[in-house]
CSV table of C-alpha atoms in Angstrom, one decimal:
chain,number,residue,atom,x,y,z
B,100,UNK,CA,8.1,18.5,14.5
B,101,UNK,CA,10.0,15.3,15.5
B,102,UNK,CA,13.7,14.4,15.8
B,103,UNK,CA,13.3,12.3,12.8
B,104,UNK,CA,11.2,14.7,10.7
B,105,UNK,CA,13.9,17.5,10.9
B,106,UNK,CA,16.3,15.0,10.3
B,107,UNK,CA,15.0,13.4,6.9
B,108,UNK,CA,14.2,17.6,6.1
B,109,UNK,CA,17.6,18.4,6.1
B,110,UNK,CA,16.9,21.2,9.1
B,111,UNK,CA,18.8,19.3,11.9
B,112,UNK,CA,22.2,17.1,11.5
B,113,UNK,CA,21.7,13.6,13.4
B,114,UNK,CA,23.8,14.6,16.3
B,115,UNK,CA,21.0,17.3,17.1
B,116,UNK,CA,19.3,13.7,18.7
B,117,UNK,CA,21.3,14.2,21.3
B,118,UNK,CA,19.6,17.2,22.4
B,119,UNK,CA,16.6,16.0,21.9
B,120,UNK,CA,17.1,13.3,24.7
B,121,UNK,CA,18.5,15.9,26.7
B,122,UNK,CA,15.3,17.8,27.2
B,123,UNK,CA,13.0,14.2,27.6
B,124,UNK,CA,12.0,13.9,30.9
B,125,UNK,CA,8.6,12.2,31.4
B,126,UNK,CA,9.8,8.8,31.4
B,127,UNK,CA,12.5,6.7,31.8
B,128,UNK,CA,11.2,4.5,29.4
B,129,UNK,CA,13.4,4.2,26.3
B,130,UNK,CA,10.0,3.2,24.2
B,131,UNK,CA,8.1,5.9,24.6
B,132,UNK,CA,11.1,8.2,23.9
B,133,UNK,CA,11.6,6.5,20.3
B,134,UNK,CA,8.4,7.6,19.9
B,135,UNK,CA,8.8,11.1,21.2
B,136,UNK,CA,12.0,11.1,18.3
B,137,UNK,CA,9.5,9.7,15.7
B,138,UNK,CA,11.1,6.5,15.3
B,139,UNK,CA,9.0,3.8,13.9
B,140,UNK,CA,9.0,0.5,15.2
B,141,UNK,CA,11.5,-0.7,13.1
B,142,UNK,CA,14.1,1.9,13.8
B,143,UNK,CA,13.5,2.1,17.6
B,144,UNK,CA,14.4,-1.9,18.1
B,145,UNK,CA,17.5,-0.8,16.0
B,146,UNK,CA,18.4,2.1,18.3
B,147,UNK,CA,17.6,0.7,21.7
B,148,UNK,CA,19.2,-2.8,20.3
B,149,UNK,CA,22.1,-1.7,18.4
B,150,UNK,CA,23.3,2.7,19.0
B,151,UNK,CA,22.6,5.6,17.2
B,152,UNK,CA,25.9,4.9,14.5
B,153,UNK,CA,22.8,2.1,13.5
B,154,UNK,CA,20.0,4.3,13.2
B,155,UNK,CA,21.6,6.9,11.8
B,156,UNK,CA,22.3,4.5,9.1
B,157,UNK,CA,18.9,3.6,8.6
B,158,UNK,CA,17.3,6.9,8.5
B,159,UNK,CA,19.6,7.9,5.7
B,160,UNK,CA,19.0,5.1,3.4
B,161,UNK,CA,15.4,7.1,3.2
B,162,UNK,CA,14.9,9.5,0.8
B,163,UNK,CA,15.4,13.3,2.3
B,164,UNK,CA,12.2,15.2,2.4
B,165,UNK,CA,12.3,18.3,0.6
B,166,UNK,CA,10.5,21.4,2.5
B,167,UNK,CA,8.2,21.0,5.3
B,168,UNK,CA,7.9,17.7,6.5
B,169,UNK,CA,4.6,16.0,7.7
B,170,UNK,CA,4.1,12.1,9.5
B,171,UNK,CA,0.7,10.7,8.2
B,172,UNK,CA,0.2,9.3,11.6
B,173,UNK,CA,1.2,5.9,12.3
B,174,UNK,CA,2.1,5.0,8.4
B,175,UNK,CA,5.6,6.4,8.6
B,176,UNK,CA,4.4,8.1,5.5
B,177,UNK,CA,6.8,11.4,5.7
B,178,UNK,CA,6.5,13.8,2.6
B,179,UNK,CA,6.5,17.6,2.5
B,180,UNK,CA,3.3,19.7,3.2
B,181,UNK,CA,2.2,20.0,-0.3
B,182,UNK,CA,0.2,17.1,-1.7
B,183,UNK,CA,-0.8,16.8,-5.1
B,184,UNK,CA,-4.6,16.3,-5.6
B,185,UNK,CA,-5.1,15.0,-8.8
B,186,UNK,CA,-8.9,15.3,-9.2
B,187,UNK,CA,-8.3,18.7,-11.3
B,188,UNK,CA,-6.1,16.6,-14.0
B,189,UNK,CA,-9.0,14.7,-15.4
B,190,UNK,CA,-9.9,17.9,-17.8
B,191,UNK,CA,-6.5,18.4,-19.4
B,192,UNK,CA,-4.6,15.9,-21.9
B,193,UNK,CA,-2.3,13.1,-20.9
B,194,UNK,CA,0.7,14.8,-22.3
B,195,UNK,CA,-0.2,17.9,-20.1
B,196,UNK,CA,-1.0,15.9,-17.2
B,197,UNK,CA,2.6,14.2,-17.4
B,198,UNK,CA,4.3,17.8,-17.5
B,199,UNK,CA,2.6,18.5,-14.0
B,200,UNK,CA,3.3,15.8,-12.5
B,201,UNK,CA,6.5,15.2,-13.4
B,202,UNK,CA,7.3,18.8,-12.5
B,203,UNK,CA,6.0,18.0,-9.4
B,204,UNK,CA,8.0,15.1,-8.9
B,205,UNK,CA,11.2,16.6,-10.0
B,206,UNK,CA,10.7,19.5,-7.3
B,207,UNK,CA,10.1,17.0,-4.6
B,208,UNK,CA,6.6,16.5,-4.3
B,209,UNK,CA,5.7,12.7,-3.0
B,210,UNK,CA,2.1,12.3,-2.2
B,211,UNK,CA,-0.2,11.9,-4.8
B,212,UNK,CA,-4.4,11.5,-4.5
B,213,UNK,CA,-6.6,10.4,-6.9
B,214,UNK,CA,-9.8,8.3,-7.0
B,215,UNK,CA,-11.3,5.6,-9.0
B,216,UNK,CA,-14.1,8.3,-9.5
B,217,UNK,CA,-12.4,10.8,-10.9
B,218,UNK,CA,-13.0,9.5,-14.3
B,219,UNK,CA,-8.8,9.2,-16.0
B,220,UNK,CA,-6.9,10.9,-13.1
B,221,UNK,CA,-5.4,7.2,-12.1
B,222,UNK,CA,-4.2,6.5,-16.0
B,223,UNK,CA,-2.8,9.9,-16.1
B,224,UNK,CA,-0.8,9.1,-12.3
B,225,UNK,CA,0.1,5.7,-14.2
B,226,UNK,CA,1.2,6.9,-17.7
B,227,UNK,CA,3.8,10.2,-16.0
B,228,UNK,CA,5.3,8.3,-12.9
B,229,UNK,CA,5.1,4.9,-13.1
B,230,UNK,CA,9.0,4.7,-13.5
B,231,UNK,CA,9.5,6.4,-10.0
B,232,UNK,CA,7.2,4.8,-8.1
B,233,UNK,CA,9.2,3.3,-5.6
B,234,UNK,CA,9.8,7.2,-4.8
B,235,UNK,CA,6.5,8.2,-4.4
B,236,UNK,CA,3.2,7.6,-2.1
B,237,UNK,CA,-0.1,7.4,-3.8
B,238,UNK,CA,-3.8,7.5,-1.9
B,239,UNK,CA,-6.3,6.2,-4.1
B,240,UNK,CA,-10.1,5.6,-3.5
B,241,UNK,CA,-13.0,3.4,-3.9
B,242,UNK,CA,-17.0,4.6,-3.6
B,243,UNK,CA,-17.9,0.7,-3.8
B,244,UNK,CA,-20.9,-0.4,-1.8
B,245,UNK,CA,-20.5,-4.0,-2.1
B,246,UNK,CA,-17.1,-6.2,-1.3
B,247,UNK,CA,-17.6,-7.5,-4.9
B,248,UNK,CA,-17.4,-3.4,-6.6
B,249,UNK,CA,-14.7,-3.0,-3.7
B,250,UNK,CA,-12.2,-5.5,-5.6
B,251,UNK,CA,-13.8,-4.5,-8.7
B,252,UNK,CA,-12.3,-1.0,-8.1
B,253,UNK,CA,-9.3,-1.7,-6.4
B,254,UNK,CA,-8.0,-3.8,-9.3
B,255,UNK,CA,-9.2,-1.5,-12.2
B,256,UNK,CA,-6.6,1.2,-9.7
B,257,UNK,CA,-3.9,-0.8,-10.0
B,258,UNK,CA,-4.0,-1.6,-13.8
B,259,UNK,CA,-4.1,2.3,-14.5
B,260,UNK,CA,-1.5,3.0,-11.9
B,261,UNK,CA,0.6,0.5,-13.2
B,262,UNK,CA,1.2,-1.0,-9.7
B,263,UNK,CA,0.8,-3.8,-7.9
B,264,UNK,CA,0.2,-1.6,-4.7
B,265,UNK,CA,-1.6,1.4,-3.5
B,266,UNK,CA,-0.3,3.0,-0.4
B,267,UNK,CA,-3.4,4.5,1.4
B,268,UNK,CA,-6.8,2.8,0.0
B,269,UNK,CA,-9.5,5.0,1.2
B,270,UNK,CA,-13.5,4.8,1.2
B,271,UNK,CA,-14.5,7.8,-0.6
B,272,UNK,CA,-17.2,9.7,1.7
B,273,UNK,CA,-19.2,6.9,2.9
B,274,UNK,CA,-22.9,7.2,3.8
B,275,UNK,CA,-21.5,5.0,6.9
B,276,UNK,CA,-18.5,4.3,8.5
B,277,UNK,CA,-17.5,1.0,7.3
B,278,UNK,CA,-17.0,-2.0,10.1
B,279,UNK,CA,-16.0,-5.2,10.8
B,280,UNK,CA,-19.0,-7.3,11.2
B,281,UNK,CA,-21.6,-4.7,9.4
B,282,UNK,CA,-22.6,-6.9,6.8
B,283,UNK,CA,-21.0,-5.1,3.9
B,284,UNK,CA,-18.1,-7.3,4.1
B,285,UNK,CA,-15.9,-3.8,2.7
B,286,UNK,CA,-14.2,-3.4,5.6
B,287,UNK,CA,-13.3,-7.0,5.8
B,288,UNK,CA,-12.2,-7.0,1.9
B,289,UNK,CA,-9.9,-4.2,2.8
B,290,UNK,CA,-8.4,-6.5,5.2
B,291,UNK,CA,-7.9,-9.2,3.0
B,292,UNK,CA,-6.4,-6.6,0.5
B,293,UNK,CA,-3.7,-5.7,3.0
B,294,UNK,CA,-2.6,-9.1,3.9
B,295,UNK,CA,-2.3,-9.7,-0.1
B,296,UNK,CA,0.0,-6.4,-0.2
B,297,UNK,CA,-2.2,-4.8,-2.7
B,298,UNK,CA,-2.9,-2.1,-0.2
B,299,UNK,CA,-0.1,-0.7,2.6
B,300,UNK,CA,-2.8,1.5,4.9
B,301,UNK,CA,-6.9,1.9,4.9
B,302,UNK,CA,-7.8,5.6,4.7
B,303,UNK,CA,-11.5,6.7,4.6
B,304,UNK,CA,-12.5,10.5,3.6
B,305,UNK,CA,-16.0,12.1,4.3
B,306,UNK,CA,-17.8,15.2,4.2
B,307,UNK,CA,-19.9,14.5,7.4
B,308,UNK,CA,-18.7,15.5,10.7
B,309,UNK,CA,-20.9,12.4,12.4
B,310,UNK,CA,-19.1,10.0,10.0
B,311,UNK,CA,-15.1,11.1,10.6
B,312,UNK,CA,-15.9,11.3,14.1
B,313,UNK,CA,-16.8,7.5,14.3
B,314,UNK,CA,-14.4,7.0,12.0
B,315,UNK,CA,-11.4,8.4,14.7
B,316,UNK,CA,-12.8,7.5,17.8
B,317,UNK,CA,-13.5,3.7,15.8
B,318,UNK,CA,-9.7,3.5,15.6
B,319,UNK,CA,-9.7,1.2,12.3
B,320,UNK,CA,-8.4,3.6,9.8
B,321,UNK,CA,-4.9,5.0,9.0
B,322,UNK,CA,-6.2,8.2,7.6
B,323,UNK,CA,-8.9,10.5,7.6
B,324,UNK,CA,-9.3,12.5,4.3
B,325,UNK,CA,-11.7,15.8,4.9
B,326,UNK,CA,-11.9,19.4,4.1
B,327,UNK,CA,-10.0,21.8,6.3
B,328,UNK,CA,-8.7,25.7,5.4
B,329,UNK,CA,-9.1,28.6,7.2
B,330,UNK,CA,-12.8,29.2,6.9
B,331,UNK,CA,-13.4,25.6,9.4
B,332,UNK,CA,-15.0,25.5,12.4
B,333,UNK,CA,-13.8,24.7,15.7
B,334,UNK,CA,-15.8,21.4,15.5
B,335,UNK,CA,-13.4,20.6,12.3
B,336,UNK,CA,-10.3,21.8,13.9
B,337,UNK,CA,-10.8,19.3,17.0
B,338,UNK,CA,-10.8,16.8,14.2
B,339,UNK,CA,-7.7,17.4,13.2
B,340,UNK,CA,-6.4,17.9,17.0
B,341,UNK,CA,-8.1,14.0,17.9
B,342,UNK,CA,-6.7,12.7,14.8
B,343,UNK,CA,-2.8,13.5,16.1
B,344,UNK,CA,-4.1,12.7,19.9
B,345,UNK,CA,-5.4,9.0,17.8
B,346,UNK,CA,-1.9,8.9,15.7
B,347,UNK,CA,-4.3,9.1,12.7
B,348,UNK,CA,-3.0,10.9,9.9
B,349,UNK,CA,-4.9,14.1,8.6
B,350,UNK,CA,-5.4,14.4,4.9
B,351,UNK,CA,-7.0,17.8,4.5
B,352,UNK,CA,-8.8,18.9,0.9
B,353,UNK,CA,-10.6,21.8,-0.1
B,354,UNK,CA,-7.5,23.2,1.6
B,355,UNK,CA,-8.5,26.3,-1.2
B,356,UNK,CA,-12.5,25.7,-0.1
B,357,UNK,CA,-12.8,24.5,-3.4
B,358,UNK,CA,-12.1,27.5,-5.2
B,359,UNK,CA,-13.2,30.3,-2.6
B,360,UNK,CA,-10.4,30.9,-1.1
B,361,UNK,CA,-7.9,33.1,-3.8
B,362,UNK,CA,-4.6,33.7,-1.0
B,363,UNK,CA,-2.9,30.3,-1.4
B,364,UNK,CA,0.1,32.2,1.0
B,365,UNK,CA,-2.5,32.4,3.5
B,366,UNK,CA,-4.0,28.8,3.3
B,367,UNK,CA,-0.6,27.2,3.3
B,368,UNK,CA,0.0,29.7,6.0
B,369,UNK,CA,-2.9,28.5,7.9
B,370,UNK,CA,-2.5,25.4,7.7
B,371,UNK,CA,1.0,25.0,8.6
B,372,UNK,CA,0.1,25.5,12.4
B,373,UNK,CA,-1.4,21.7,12.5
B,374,UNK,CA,2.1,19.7,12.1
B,375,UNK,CA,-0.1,16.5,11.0
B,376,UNK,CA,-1.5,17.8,8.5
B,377,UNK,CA,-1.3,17.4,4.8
B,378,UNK,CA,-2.9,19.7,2.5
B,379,UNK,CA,-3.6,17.7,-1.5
B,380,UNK,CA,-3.7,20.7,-3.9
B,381,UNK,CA,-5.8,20.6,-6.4
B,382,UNK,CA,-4.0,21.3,-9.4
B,383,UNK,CA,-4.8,21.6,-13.2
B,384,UNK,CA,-2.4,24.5,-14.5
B,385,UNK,CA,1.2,24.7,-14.2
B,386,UNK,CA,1.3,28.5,-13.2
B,387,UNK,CA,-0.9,26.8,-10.2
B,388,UNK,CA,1.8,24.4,-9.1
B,389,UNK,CA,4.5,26.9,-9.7
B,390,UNK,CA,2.6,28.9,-6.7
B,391,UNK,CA,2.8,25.7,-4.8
B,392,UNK,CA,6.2,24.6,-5.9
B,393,UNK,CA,7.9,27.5,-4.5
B,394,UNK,CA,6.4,27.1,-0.9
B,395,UNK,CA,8.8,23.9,-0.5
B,396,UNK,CA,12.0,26.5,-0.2
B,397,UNK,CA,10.0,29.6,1.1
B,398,UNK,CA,6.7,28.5,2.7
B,399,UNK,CA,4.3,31.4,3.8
B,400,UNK,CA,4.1,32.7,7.1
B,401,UNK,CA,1.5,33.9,9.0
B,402,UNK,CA,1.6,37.8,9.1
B,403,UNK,CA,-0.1,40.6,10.1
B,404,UNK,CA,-1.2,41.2,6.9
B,405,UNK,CA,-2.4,37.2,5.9
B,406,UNK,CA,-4.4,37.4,9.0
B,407,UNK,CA,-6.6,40.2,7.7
B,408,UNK,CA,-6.8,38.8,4.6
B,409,UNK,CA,-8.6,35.2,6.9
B,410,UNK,CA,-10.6,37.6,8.9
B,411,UNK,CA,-11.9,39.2,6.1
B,412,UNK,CA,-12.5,35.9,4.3
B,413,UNK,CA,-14.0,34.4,7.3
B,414,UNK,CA,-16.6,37.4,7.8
B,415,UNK,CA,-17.2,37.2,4.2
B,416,UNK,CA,-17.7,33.1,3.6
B,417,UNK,CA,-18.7,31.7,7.0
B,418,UNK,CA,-22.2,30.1,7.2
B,419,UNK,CA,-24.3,28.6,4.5
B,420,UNK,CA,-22.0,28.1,1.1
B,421,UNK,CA,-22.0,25.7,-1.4
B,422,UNK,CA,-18.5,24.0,-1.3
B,423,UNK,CA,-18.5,22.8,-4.9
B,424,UNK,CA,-17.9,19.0,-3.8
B,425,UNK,CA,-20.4,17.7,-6.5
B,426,UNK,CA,-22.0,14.9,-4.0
B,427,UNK,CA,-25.4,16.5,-5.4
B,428,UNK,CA,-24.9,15.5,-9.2
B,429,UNK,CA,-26.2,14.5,-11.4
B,430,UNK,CA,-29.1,17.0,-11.5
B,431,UNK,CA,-32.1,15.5,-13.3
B,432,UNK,CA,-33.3,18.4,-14.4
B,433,UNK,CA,-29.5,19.1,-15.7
B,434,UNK,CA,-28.6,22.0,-13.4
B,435,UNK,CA,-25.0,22.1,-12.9
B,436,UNK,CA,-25.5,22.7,-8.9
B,437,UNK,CA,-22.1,23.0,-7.7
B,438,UNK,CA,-21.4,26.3,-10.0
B,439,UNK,CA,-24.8,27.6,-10.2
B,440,UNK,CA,-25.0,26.9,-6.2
B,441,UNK,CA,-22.2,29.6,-5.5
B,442,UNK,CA,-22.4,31.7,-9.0
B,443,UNK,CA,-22.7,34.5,-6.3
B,444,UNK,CA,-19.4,34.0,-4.5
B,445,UNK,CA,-17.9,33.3,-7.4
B,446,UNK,CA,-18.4,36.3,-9.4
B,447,UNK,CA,-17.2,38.4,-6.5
B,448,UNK,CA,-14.5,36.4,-5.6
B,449,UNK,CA,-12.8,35.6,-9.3
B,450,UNK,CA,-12.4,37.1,-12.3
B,451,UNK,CA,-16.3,37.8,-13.1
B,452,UNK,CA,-15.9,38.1,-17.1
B,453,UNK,CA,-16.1,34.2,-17.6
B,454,UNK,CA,-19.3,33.9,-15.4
B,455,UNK,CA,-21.2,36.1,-17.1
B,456,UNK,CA,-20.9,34.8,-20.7
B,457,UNK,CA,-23.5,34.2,-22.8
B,458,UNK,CA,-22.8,29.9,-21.6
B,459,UNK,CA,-22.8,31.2,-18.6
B,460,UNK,CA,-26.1,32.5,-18.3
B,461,UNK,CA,-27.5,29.7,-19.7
B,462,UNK,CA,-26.3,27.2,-17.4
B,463,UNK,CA,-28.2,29.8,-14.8
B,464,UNK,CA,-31.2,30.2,-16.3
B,465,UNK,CA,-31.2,26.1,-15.9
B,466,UNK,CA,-32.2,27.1,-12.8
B,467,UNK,CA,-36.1,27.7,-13.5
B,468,UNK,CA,-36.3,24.4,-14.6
B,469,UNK,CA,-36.2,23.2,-10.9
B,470,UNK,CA,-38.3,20.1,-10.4
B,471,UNK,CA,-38.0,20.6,-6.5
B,472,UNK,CA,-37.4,16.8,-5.7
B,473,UNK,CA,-34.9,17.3,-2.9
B,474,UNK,CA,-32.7,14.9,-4.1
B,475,UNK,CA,-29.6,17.2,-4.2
B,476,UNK,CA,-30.6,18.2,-0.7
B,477,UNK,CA,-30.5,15.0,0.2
B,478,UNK,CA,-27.2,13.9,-0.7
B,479,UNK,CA,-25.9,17.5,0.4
B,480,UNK,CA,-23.1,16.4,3.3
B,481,UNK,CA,-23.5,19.9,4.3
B,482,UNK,CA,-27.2,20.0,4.9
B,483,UNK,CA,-27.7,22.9,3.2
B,484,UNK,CA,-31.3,23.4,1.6
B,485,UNK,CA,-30.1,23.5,-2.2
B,486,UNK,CA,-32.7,24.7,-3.9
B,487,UNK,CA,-33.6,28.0,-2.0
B,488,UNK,CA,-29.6,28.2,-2.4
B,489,UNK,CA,-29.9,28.0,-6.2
B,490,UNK,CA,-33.1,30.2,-6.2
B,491,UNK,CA,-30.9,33.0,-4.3
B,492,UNK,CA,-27.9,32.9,-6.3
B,493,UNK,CA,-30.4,33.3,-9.3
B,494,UNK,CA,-32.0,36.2,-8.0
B,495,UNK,CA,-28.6,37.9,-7.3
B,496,UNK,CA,-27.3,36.8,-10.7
B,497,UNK,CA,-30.3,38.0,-12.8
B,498,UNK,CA,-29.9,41.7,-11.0
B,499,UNK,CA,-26.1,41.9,-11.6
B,500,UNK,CA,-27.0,41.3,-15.1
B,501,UNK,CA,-29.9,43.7,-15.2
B,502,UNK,CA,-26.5,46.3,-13.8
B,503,UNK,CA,-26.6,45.8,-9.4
B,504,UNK,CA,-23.0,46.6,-8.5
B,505,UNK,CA,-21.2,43.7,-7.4
């Protein structure tokens, strides 16, 4: 962690910067140690211009950072390592909504994602904290294809946000990697939205390695948004390696692999070795965000026992797996893919009573009624070959009914 990050955390007292200078000693050039402290510009013309009585003012008219603290690359964006993803609040009421999120706030969460996709999620963010939201960050996104669906979106954001700026707008998963120039005109309206101050950073999230690559080494976006846990492959982590070499900040979800993954103390554990990133929680019951709350104070470390807990996990979940992202909905033949998809994981990795209900088995005898178009192949970011994954999970369904072990 940087100089600045301990400092704002509470873990170091400013005069611990002098130490930090102490041990500098691959340039002489003042600049590039600001940068080594985690100053951003702003604060390193103040301390090279003016002393460190000056800066020290400055870094404590910001708001202390409770917990672990995390830099979303070159934003200046510094909030704890537990962001709240607020997909999950779109099936629960707008009263219970507010008592998470507020609960959140109050305990010192600060980053809060959301999408114009995810049906309410943005009302529910507006009605619970629009009254702190100078004190809080919030990542939103747009699936528009078209500059004209892009201010569309972006408008309809800020009415249910009740804000007149978002601070990280983000393409959400992208066939392509927006560009200047690529005849879209979306990365060009994003532009224009930053120089209006409706937007403060451009983010973009994907599913497809191919896509975040170009989107890092393209070096037009603040933030990549992409799914990262302890079941990722080395191909993923050097994402998350090129995005701190590129000062790009690292917004990981599916931090819980959408559901596979039961250990939270091991996936916070996890991912607490990559200092840039921030894991979004996706959270939709309080005892949830009580789990995630008390990580702020005590966060997990990694343990003998946590890393059998991964191994095992690994062993058992590497390879060909639905993640649940939904990307292959709607179903027109009205399969519900991303549960039926993974039925099989599911049953043995959660409580197996409410998958095997008499709804249950009815959403997986939808199954048969596969019309073998491909489309849900085809929009699988994951390439996997869905309907011989559907057929399989059947199979193994229809013999754990019939009284297979599991």
């Amino acid at each position: 962690m940087t100089f600045k990050e301990l400092y704002l955390s509470g873990q170091v007292p400013f005069e611990e910067i002098d130490r930090y200078i102490s041990r500098w000693n691959r340039s002489d050039d003042e600049r590039t140690l600001a940068k080594y402290l985690g100053l951003n510009a702003d604060e390193e013309d103040v301390w090279i211009d003016d002393s460190d009585e000056a800066l020290k003012e400055m870094l404590d008219a910001r708001e202390r950072v409770a917990g672990t603290p995390v830099t979303l690359g070159k934003t200046d964006i510094i909030v704890n390592k537990n962001g709240f993803g607020a997909l999950p609040i779109q099936r629960i009421s707008f009263d219970d909504a507010k008592v998470l999120l507020r609960k959140a706030y109050d305990a010192g969460v600060r980053f809060f994602d959301t999408a114009r996709f995810y049906t309410d999620s943005e009302e529910k963010i507006g009605y619970a904290l629009s009254d702190v939201r100078e004190h809080i960050y919030i990542a939103t996104k747009t699936a528009a294809t078209t500059a004209e669906g892009f201010w569309k979106d972006l408008e309809t954001s800020l009415h249910n946000l009740k804000t007149d700026y978002v601070d990280i707008y983000q393409f959400h998963n992208p066939a392509v990697c927006p560009k200047p120039g690529d005849g879209s005109g979306l990365y060009e309206a994003m532009l224009e939205a930053k120089e209006q101050g409706k937007i403060r950073f451009i983010g973009i999230t994907n599913h497809r390695m191919s896509i975040a690559e170009e989107a890092i080494e393209s070096g037009l976006y603040d933030t990549l948004q992409f799914p990262f846990n302890y079941l990722s492959t080395e191909r993923e982590i050097a994402l998350a390696k090129a995005c701190a070499e590129h000062e790009m900040g690292f917004i990981a979800m599916k931090a819980l692999s959408g559901g596979l993954i039961t250990n939270s103390a091991a996936a916070y554990a996890y991912l607490a070795k990559f200092d840039n990133v921030l894991p979004i929680w996706g959270i939709q019951r309080e005892h949830e965000l009580d789990e995630f709350l008390s990580y702020i104070d005590n966060p997990p470390v990694m343990t003998e026992e946590l890393e059998a807990v991964i191994e095992h996990d690994r062993k058992e979940l590497l390879g060909e797996f639905c993640r649940g992202c939904g990307y292959c909905m709607p179903c027109p033949a009205e399969i519900e893919i991303n549960t039926c998809a993974r039925m099989s994981l599911l049953i043995r990795r959660s409580p197996s009573a409410g998958h095997l209900t008499e709804a249950s088995q009815n959403m997986m005898m939808k199954i048969k009624d596969c019309l073998h178009c491909g489309q849900c192949s085809s929009k699988c970011p994951y390439g996997l070959d869905t309907p011989a994954l559907l057929e399989r999970n059947l199979k193994d369904y229809e013999e754990i009914l019939g009284g297979k072990a599991y």
